[in-house]
XYZ file of C-alpha atoms in Angstrom:
191
model
C 0.000 0.000 0.000
C 1.726 3.170 -1.159
C -1.157 5.574 -1.718
C -2.930 5.221 1.644
C -5.634 2.953 0.235
C -6.106 -0.759 0.676
C -6.661 -3.183 -2.179
C -10.427 -2.694 -1.765
C -10.064 1.098 -2.046
C -10.735 1.781 1.633
C -8.634 4.347 3.442
C -5.685 2.999 5.438
C -7.001 4.852 8.462
C -10.664 3.789 7.973
C -11.928 3.133 11.517
C -14.700 0.921 10.151
C -12.275 -1.861 9.282
C -9.859 -1.286 12.215
C -6.857 -1.906 9.983
C -5.695 1.732 9.765
C -4.550 1.971 13.379
C -2.902 -1.460 13.208
C -1.093 -0.483 9.991
C 0.117 2.743 11.608
C 1.338 0.817 14.679
C 3.083 -1.691 12.405
C 4.808 1.098 10.492
C 5.822 2.814 13.731
C 7.173 -0.489 15.080
C 9.181 -1.097 11.882
C 10.543 2.455 12.027
C 11.544 2.000 15.682
C 13.317 -1.271 14.842
C 15.125 0.447 11.952
C 16.244 3.314 14.216
C 17.455 0.770 16.791
C 19.444 -1.084 14.114
C 21.042 2.152 12.867
C 21.927 3.231 16.412
C 23.348 -0.223 17.144
C 25.391 -0.067 13.947
C 26.787 3.357 14.874
C 27.593 2.138 18.388
C 29.352 -0.947 16.997
C 31.314 1.181 14.497
C 32.421 3.456 17.351
C 33.444 0.456 19.455
C 35.423 -0.994 16.541
C 37.146 2.348 15.932
C 38.082 2.459 19.619
C 39.472 -1.064 19.291
C 41.593 -0.008 16.293
C 42.996 2.817 18.428
C 43.666 0.399 21.312
C 45.518 -1.952 18.982
C 47.469 0.986 17.531
C 48.516 1.801 21.104
C 49.688 -1.767 21.683
C 51.492 -1.791 18.315
C 53.379 1.386 19.285
C 53.848 0.365 22.915
C 51.744 3.288 24.177
C 48.961 3.703 26.694
C 45.587 3.790 24.913
C 44.982 7.422 25.955
C 48.345 8.432 24.466
C 47.495 6.651 21.217
C 44.045 8.277 21.109
C 45.715 11.681 21.499
C 48.245 10.829 18.777
C 45.430 9.774 16.435
C 43.648 13.086 17.116
C 46.860 15.013 16.333
C 47.387 13.059 13.098
C 43.742 13.452 12.046
C 43.742 17.202 12.722
C 46.909 17.580 10.634
C 45.294 15.605 7.815
C 42.330 18.005 7.950
C 44.655 21.015 7.724
C 43.712 22.198 11.217
C 46.467 21.156 13.629
C 45.548 21.145 17.302
C 46.681 23.252 20.202
C 47.146 21.532 23.572
C 43.864 23.082 24.784
C 41.921 21.737 21.797
C 43.521 18.291 22.211
C 42.525 18.372 25.868
C 38.887 18.843 24.787
C 39.098 16.113 22.139
C 40.465 13.467 24.531
C 38.547 14.666 27.619
C 41.551 15.301 29.839
C 42.381 18.194 32.121
C 45.027 20.616 30.922
C 47.482 19.197 33.478
C 46.904 15.608 32.373
C 47.209 16.685 28.741
C 50.545 18.397 29.473
C 51.881 15.173 31.015
C 50.573 13.123 28.062
C 52.205 15.506 25.563
C 55.499 15.282 27.413
C 55.388 11.468 27.102
C 54.570 11.643 23.372
C 57.294 14.204 22.786
C 59.899 12.193 24.715
C 58.942 9.091 22.709
C 59.576 11.072 19.519
C 55.971 10.862 18.310
C 55.100 14.576 18.332
C 56.691 17.991 18.231
C 55.386 21.257 19.618
C 55.824 24.231 17.331
C 55.087 27.941 17.477
C 53.637 28.713 14.061
C 51.354 31.574 14.978
C 52.348 35.217 15.007
C 51.309 35.010 18.660
C 54.328 33.132 20.009
C 52.315 31.923 23.012
C 50.215 29.651 20.779
C 51.575 26.103 20.603
C 50.724 23.860 17.651
C 50.966 20.082 17.934
C 52.499 18.213 15.003
C 53.319 14.578 14.452
C 56.999 13.805 14.163
C 58.389 12.821 10.756
C 59.006 9.285 12.083
C 55.467 8.562 13.300
C 53.459 9.390 10.161
C 54.832 6.449 8.090
C 54.182 4.121 11.015
C 50.627 5.388 11.408
C 50.067 5.012 7.659
C 51.389 1.442 7.795
C 49.016 0.597 10.636
C 45.897 2.385 9.385
C 46.528 1.775 5.655
C 44.471 -1.463 5.455
C 41.692 0.191 7.458
C 41.568 3.190 5.093
C 41.670 0.995 1.986
C 38.844 -1.276 3.177
C 36.671 1.650 4.223
C 37.185 3.285 0.810
C 36.318 -0.007 -0.912
C 33.166 -0.401 1.191
C 31.999 3.136 0.405
C 32.800 2.768 -3.302
C 29.974 0.220 -3.502
C 27.451 3.042 -3.021
C 26.524 5.776 -5.498
C 27.773 9.287 -4.701
C 24.215 10.495 -4.007
C 23.788 7.875 -1.290
C 27.126 8.753 0.287
C 26.109 12.425 0.218
C 22.834 11.620 1.992
C 24.742 9.573 4.545
C 27.126 12.503 5.099
C 24.113 14.744 5.717
C 22.623 12.151 8.073
C 25.861 11.862 10.052
C 26.169 15.657 10.115
C 22.678 15.919 11.568
C 23.455 13.277 14.199
C 26.701 15.037 15.096
C 25.102 18.467 15.466
C 22.302 16.904 17.542
C 24.859 15.278 19.848
C 26.902 18.513 20.040
C 23.761 20.402 21.067
C 22.874 17.776 23.681
C 26.382 17.906 25.167
C 26.346 21.712 25.210
C 22.881 21.957 26.761
C 21.127 19.027 28.446
C 24.404 17.280 29.362
C 26.459 20.392 30.054
C 26.758 19.620 33.780
C 27.128 15.861 33.455
C 23.609 14.911 32.422
C 19.932 15.559 33.007
C 18.613 15.803 36.549
C 17.920 12.288 37.794
C 14.307 11.458 38.657
C 13.377 11.588 42.304
C 13.298 8.168 44.047
């Protein structure tokens, strides 16, 4: 039924036959199941991405938080927007003090360098070291290739719609974090 009418011509919401409400409930149930499957898929993708980062940490002999920070630094460089220590602190959810200690470890290991590229000499920019980029590319190369292959199976219009969908989800989550979850979460219900 695509036009709102049954095979006998009756309206889908015709209370005389009682099917309209059941059809609407069935559609709502199918939509809810679809939303649950999408959310589960996004959660699983996030968990797998976290596992890739954990394995990258093990591969480099780093703590997982250090590897997550290194991945953020590499990603920001790839996007043409290198991070400051303050921005990295936000991205990895660490205090400024904990981030300073983490950066010292990464710098001592030879994985990052701190530069002063801005005209304001107080601004520090985080860059990956020349030695770490080839190692990161060796580790994440198969991941990048397989993801590109998987996406190549879809037409550009579908990928564009998916980009829009993900953008909407991201802005929704950003708004939730900035508002309803600003102080840790919504007020718990009274017992």
